[in-house]
Amino acid sequence: MSSTKKVAVIVGSLRAESKTRALAKAIIAEAPAGLEFEFAEIGDLALYNEDLETDTPPAPWTRFRNQIGDVDAVLFVTPEYNRSVPAALKNAIDVGSRPYGKAVFSGKPAAVVTASPGGVGGFGANHHLRQSLVFLDMPVLQQPEAYIGGLWEMFDDEGNVKSEGTRKFLGSIATAFAALIAKNA
Ligand code: FNR
């Protein structure tokens, strides 16, 4: 049996040139061996509505639920919108949390990385997201905390993280997350 662990990466920004998505890629680049990452896309998930929770729910809901159900862990990388979680990300959490009793997130280790062009690093979004993950019974990486400021200055023209210190910090997040995943395997 392979010891490789599959990690779904959910990015809270939908825009094509998202700096947060670039940050997610930078974390992946610094991750230790033994983790396999795949992006779980959330932009096409219909707004959660219990009326759609039939025997044939929207196909993107089913795709998303199957994908999350199939991984060992989930890495959330998100900007902050109005001091909270972007609606698209909250919607994805709601979609994955239902039908009742069948939440695909349940028990899967998670890590939360928030980012902002400002200095506060998405602290509000980070902890609002953690509140939902408690309810979903996901063991969440506690340290290092990841409130990444200066998002718009972080990358060079090729999309590489300019600061070696930042690269090392991103690597330390991925390494600690790998340990949490192994502990919960
Ligand atoms: C923002 N932004 C923002 N930033 C922040 O630090 N705290 C906040 O509360 C908000 N609120 C907010 C609301 C909305 C609706 C938007 C569109 C933006 C700015 C945000 O951090 C910035 O646009 C990031 O660059 C978004 O990430 P991506 O799209 O580059 O990944």
mmCIF file of C-alpha atoms and ligand atoms in Angstrom:
data_model
loop_
_atom_site.group_PDB
_atom_site.id
_atom_site.type_symbol
_atom_site.label_atom_id
_atom_site.label_comp_id
_atom_site.label_asym_id
_atom_site.label_seq_id
_atom_site.Cartn_x
_atom_site.Cartn_y
_atom_site.Cartn_z
ATOM 1 C CA MET A 1 0.000 0.000 0.000
ATOM 2 C CA SER A 2 1.323 3.431 -0.931
ATOM 3 C CA SER A 3 1.983 5.815 1.935
ATOM 4 C CA THR A 4 1.354 8.814 -0.351
ATOM 5 C CA LYS A 5 -1.446 10.971 1.002
ATOM 6 C CA LYS A 6 -3.823 12.823 -1.294
ATOM 7 C CA VAL A 7 -4.584 16.429 -0.425
ATOM 8 C CA ALA A 8 -7.356 18.476 -2.027
ATOM 9 C CA VAL A 9 -6.509 22.158 -2.350
ATOM 10 C CA ILE A 10 -9.459 24.550 -2.173
ATOM 11 C CA VAL A 11 -8.752 28.144 -3.180
ATOM 12 C CA GLY A 12 -11.188 30.793 -1.981
ATOM 13 C CA SER A 13 -10.656 33.176 -4.929
ATOM 14 C CA LEU A 14 -12.283 32.447 -8.278
ATOM 15 C CA ARG A 15 -10.414 34.972 -10.391
ATOM 16 C CA ALA A 16 -8.076 33.762 -13.108
ATOM 17 C CA GLU A 17 -5.089 35.816 -11.921
ATOM 18 C CA SER A 18 -5.633 34.969 -8.250
ATOM 19 C CA LYS A 19 -2.584 35.626 -6.097
ATOM 20 C CA THR A 20 -4.023 33.227 -3.543
ATOM 21 C CA ARG A 21 -3.916 30.432 -6.106
ATOM 22 C CA ALA A 22 -0.290 31.355 -6.802
ATOM 23 C CA LEU A 23 0.321 31.112 -3.057
ATOM 24 C CA ALA A 24 -1.275 27.648 -2.994
ATOM 25 C CA LYS A 25 1.074 26.571 -5.792
ATOM 26 C CA ALA A 26 4.028 27.961 -3.838
ATOM 27 C CA ILE A 27 3.042 25.910 -0.770
ATOM 28 C CA ILE A 28 2.773 22.801 -2.945
ATOM 29 C CA ALA A 29 6.227 23.525 -4.380
ATOM 30 C CA GLU A 30 7.716 23.554 -0.866
ATOM 31 C CA ALA A 31 5.857 20.471 0.396
ATOM 32 C CA PRO A 32 7.716 17.352 1.516
ATOM 33 C CA ALA A 33 7.584 14.103 -0.454
ATOM 34 C CA GLY A 34 4.633 11.863 0.300
ATOM 35 C CA LEU A 35 1.885 14.410 -0.316
ATOM 36 C CA GLU A 36 0.019 14.476 -3.634
ATOM 37 C CA PHE A 37 -1.991 17.649 -4.255
ATOM 38 C CA GLU A 38 -4.991 18.219 -6.512
ATOM 39 C CA PHE A 39 -7.045 21.381 -6.830
ATOM 40 C CA ALA A 40 -10.752 20.994 -6.036
ATOM 41 C CA GLU A 41 -12.555 23.639 -8.080
ATOM 42 C CA ILE A 42 -15.494 25.452 -6.495
ATOM 43 C CA GLY A 43 -16.472 28.108 -9.043
ATOM 44 C CA ASP A 44 -19.177 26.054 -10.732
ATOM 45 C CA LEU A 45 -20.948 24.850 -7.579
ATOM 46 C CA ALA A 46 -24.550 26.074 -7.568
ATOM 47 C CA LEU A 47 -25.454 28.049 -4.459
ATOM 48 C CA TYR A 48 -26.491 25.586 -1.812
ATOM 49 C CA ASN A 49 -30.247 25.079 -1.780
ATOM 50 C CA GLU A 50 -31.864 22.149 0.000
ATOM 51 C CA ASP A 51 -34.464 21.948 -2.764
ATOM 52 C CA LEU A 52 -31.690 20.689 -5.078
ATOM 53 C CA GLU A 53 -30.785 17.909 -2.635
ATOM 54 C CA THR A 54 -32.638 15.202 -4.575
ATOM 55 C CA ASP A 55 -31.568 11.822 -5.994
ATOM 56 C CA THR A 56 -30.001 13.833 -8.820
ATOM 57 C CA PRO A 57 -28.257 16.842 -7.275
ATOM 58 C CA PRO A 58 -26.343 19.262 -9.532
ATOM 59 C CA ALA A 59 -23.510 17.395 -11.279
ATOM 60 C CA PRO A 60 -20.800 19.778 -9.979
ATOM 61 C CA TRP A 61 -21.972 19.077 -6.416
ATOM 62 C CA THR A 62 -21.522 15.349 -7.009
ATOM 63 C CA ARG A 63 -18.109 15.848 -8.648
ATOM 64 C CA PHE A 64 -16.941 17.988 -5.727
ATOM 65 C CA ARG A 65 -18.299 15.601 -3.088
ATOM 66 C CA ASN A 66 -16.661 12.613 -4.788
ATOM 67 C CA GLN A 67 -13.345 14.418 -5.074
ATOM 68 C CA ILE A 68 -13.258 15.468 -1.422
ATOM 69 C CA GLY A 69 -14.489 12.042 -0.352
ATOM 70 C CA ASP A 70 -11.538 10.480 -2.155
ATOM 71 C CA VAL A 71 -8.716 12.511 -0.543
ATOM 72 C CA ASP A 72 -6.973 12.126 2.801
ATOM 73 C CA ALA A 73 -6.849 15.806 3.729
ATOM 74 C CA VAL A 74 -7.860 19.304 2.653
ATOM 75 C CA LEU A 75 -5.721 22.441 2.345
ATOM 76 C CA PHE A 76 -7.694 25.679 2.336
ATOM 77 C CA VAL A 77 -5.922 28.714 0.888
ATOM 78 C CA THR A 78 -8.089 31.797 0.789
ATOM 79 C CA PRO A 79 -8.252 35.556 0.707
ATOM 80 C CA GLU A 80 -10.404 37.418 3.187
ATOM 81 C CA TYR A 81 -13.569 39.111 1.987
ATOM 82 C CA ASN A 82 -15.021 41.693 4.378
ATOM 83 C CA ARG A 83 -13.159 40.182 7.301
ATOM 84 C CA SER A 84 -14.660 36.753 6.589
ATOM 85 C CA VAL A 85 -14.641 33.781 4.213
ATOM 86 C CA PRO A 86 -15.420 34.459 0.505
ATOM 87 C CA ALA A 87 -18.957 33.339 -0.313
ATOM 88 C CA ALA A 88 -17.733 30.826 -2.917
ATOM 89 C CA LEU A 89 -15.669 29.033 -0.290
ATOM 90 C CA LYS A 90 -18.440 29.030 2.298
ATOM 91 C CA ASN A 91 -20.753 27.644 -0.378
ATOM 92 C CA ALA A 92 -18.293 24.821 -1.117
ATOM 93 C CA ILE A 93 -18.199 23.969 2.568
ATOM 94 C CA ASP A 94 -21.989 23.908 2.677
ATOM 95 C CA VAL A 95 -22.164 21.691 -0.437
ATOM 96 C CA GLY A 96 -19.631 19.262 1.022
ATOM 97 C CA SER A 97 -21.396 19.192 4.374
ATOM 98 C CA ARG A 98 -24.643 17.690 3.076
ATOM 99 C CA PRO A 99 -26.725 15.496 2.826
ATOM 100 C CA TYR A 100 -27.023 15.435 6.602
ATOM 101 C CA GLY A 101 -24.790 12.768 8.096
ATOM 102 C CA LYS A 102 -22.778 12.388 4.884
ATOM 103 C CA ALA A 103 -20.398 15.350 5.111
ATOM 104 C CA VAL A 104 -17.413 14.489 2.935
ATOM 105 C CA PHE A 105 -15.124 16.692 5.055
ATOM 106 C CA SER A 106 -15.756 14.771 8.287
ATOM 107 C CA GLY A 107 -12.631 13.687 10.107
ATOM 108 C CA LYS A 108 -10.221 14.754 7.367
ATOM 109 C CA PRO A 109 -7.210 16.762 8.544
ATOM 110 C CA ALA A 110 -7.216 20.351 7.304
ATOM 111 C CA ALA A 111 -4.871 23.305 7.100
ATOM 112 C CA VAL A 112 -5.983 26.912 6.743
ATOM 113 C CA VAL A 113 -3.802 29.487 5.023
ATOM 114 C CA THR A 114 -5.190 32.998 4.588
ATOM 115 C CA ALA A 115 -3.621 35.834 2.671
ATOM 116 C CA SER A 116 -4.064 39.524 2.065
ATOM 117 C CA PRO A 117 -2.325 42.410 0.323
ATOM 118 C CA GLY A 118 -2.426 44.148 3.714
ATOM 119 C CA GLY A 119 -0.627 43.287 6.903
ATOM 120 C CA VAL A 120 -3.363 41.459 8.798
ATOM 121 C CA GLY A 121 -3.103 38.429 6.515
ATOM 122 C CA GLY A 122 -6.755 37.442 6.494
ATOM 123 C CA PHE A 123 -6.941 36.759 10.230
ATOM 124 C CA GLY A 124 -10.723 37.250 10.248
ATOM 125 C CA ALA A 125 -11.291 34.818 7.392
ATOM 126 C CA ASN A 126 -8.889 32.326 8.938
ATOM 127 C CA HIS A 127 -10.798 32.075 12.180
ATOM 128 C CA HIS A 128 -14.267 32.202 10.619
ATOM 129 C CA LEU A 129 -13.208 29.259 8.468
ATOM 130 C CA ARG A 130 -11.866 27.415 11.499
ATOM 131 C CA GLN A 131 -15.263 27.829 13.161
ATOM 132 C CA SER A 132 -16.921 25.838 10.346
ATOM 133 C CA LEU A 133 -14.178 23.205 10.405
ATOM 134 C CA VAL A 134 -14.795 22.561 14.101
ATOM 135 C CA PHE A 135 -18.415 21.739 13.288
ATOM 136 C CA LEU A 136 -17.273 19.462 10.446
ATOM 137 C CA ASP A 137 -15.017 17.603 12.918
ATOM 138 C CA MET A 138 -11.843 18.267 10.944
ATOM 139 C CA PRO A 139 -8.582 18.195 12.901
ATOM 140 C CA VAL A 140 -7.071 21.536 11.880
ATOM 141 C CA LEU A 141 -3.363 22.395 11.860
ATOM 142 C CA GLN A 142 -2.782 24.744 14.797
ATOM 143 C CA GLN A 143 0.887 25.712 14.320
ATOM 144 C CA PRO A 144 2.328 27.358 12.453
ATOM 145 C CA GLU A 145 -0.566 29.749 12.003
ATOM 146 C CA ALA A 146 -0.615 31.137 8.471
ATOM 147 C CA TYR A 147 -1.751 34.735 8.043
ATOM 148 C CA ILE A 148 0.171 35.792 4.948
ATOM 149 C CA GLY A 149 0.455 39.561 4.397
ATOM 150 C CA GLY A 150 1.939 41.456 1.467
ATOM 151 C CA LEU A 151 0.330 39.105 -1.066
ATOM 152 C CA TRP A 152 0.666 41.425 -4.055
ATOM 153 C CA GLU A 153 4.403 41.901 -3.569
ATOM 154 C CA MET A 154 5.182 38.261 -2.893
ATOM 155 C CA PHE A 155 5.881 37.000 -6.417
ATOM 156 C CA ASP A 156 8.345 37.889 -9.171
ATOM 157 C CA ASP A 157 7.306 38.155 -12.833
ATOM 158 C CA GLU A 158 7.597 34.369 -13.263
ATOM 159 C CA GLY A 159 5.297 33.729 -10.322
ATOM 160 C CA ASN A 160 8.070 32.626 -7.961
ATOM 161 C CA VAL A 161 8.075 33.634 -4.297
ATOM 162 C CA LYS A 162 10.760 36.306 -4.015
ATOM 163 C CA SER A 163 11.737 35.882 -0.364
ATOM 164 C CA GLU A 164 13.636 32.804 0.733
ATOM 165 C CA GLY A 165 12.316 33.334 4.260
ATOM 166 C CA THR A 166 8.750 33.220 2.969
ATOM 167 C CA ARG A 167 9.495 30.065 0.954
ATOM 168 C CA LYS A 168 10.872 28.424 4.092
ATOM 169 C CA PHE A 169 7.808 29.476 6.074
ATOM 170 C CA LEU A 170 5.494 27.993 3.415
ATOM 171 C CA GLY A 171 7.554 24.802 3.560
ATOM 172 C CA SER A 172 7.186 24.680 7.344
ATOM 173 C CA ILE A 173 3.393 24.848 6.980
ATOM 174 C CA ALA A 174 3.399 21.963 4.493
ATOM 175 C CA THR A 175 5.752 19.905 6.660
ATOM 176 C CA ALA A 176 3.639 20.404 9.785
ATOM 177 C CA PHE A 177 0.525 19.543 7.787
ATOM 178 C CA ALA A 178 2.155 16.317 6.548
ATOM 179 C CA ALA A 179 2.807 15.360 10.174
ATOM 180 C CA LEU A 180 -0.822 16.092 11.128
ATOM 181 C CA ILE A 181 -2.049 13.977 8.216
ATOM 182 C CA ALA A 182 0.233 11.083 9.223
ATOM 183 C CA LYS A 183 -0.961 11.327 12.836
ATOM 184 C CA ASN A 184 -4.605 11.105 11.732
ATOM 185 C CA ALA A 185 -4.120 8.376 9.105
HETATM 186 C C1 FNR B 1 -11.363 42.116 -0.516
HETATM 187 N N1 FNR B 1 -10.081 42.258 0.011
HETATM 188 C C2 FNR B 1 -9.907 42.221 1.389
HETATM 189 N N2 FNR B 1 -8.642 42.113 1.929
HETATM 190 C C3 FNR B 1 -8.484 42.007 3.271
HETATM 191 O O1 FNR B 1 -7.353 41.896 3.750
HETATM 192 N N3 FNR B 1 -9.552 42.004 4.109
HETATM 193 C C4 FNR B 1 -10.828 42.118 3.663
HETATM 194 O O2 FNR B 1 -11.755 42.075 4.437
HETATM 195 C C5 FNR B 1 -11.024 42.230 2.241
HETATM 196 N N4 FNR B 1 -12.290 42.304 1.716
HETATM 197 C C6 FNR B 1 -12.475 42.151 0.360
HETATM 198 C C7 FNR B 1 -13.768 41.999 -0.145
HETATM 199 C C8 FNR B 1 -13.954 41.772 -1.496
HETATM 200 C C9 FNR B 1 -15.351 41.552 -2.007
HETATM 201 C C10 FNR B 1 -12.841 41.728 -2.372
HETATM 202 C C11 FNR B 1 -13.032 41.451 -3.857
HETATM 203 C C12 FNR B 1 -11.570 41.901 -1.891
HETATM 204 C C13 FNR B 1 -8.919 42.339 -0.884
HETATM 205 C C14 FNR B 1 -8.368 40.965 -1.226
HETATM 206 O O3 FNR B 1 -7.565 40.493 -0.167
HETATM 207 C C15 FNR B 1 -7.540 41.037 -2.500
HETATM 208 O O4 FNR B 1 -8.370 41.429 -3.574
HETATM 209 C C16 FNR B 1 -6.833 39.722 -2.829
HETATM 210 O O5 FNR B 1 -5.867 39.940 -3.835
HETATM 211 C C17 FNR B 1 -7.798 38.681 -3.294
HETATM 212 O O6 FNR B 1 -7.117 37.483 -3.551
HETATM 213 P P1 FNR B 1 -6.837 36.947 -5.030
HETATM 214 O O7 FNR B 1 -8.101 37.108 -5.831
HETATM 215 O O8 FNR B 1 -5.707 37.771 -5.586
HETATM 216 O O9 FNR B 1 -6.461 35.520 -4.797
#
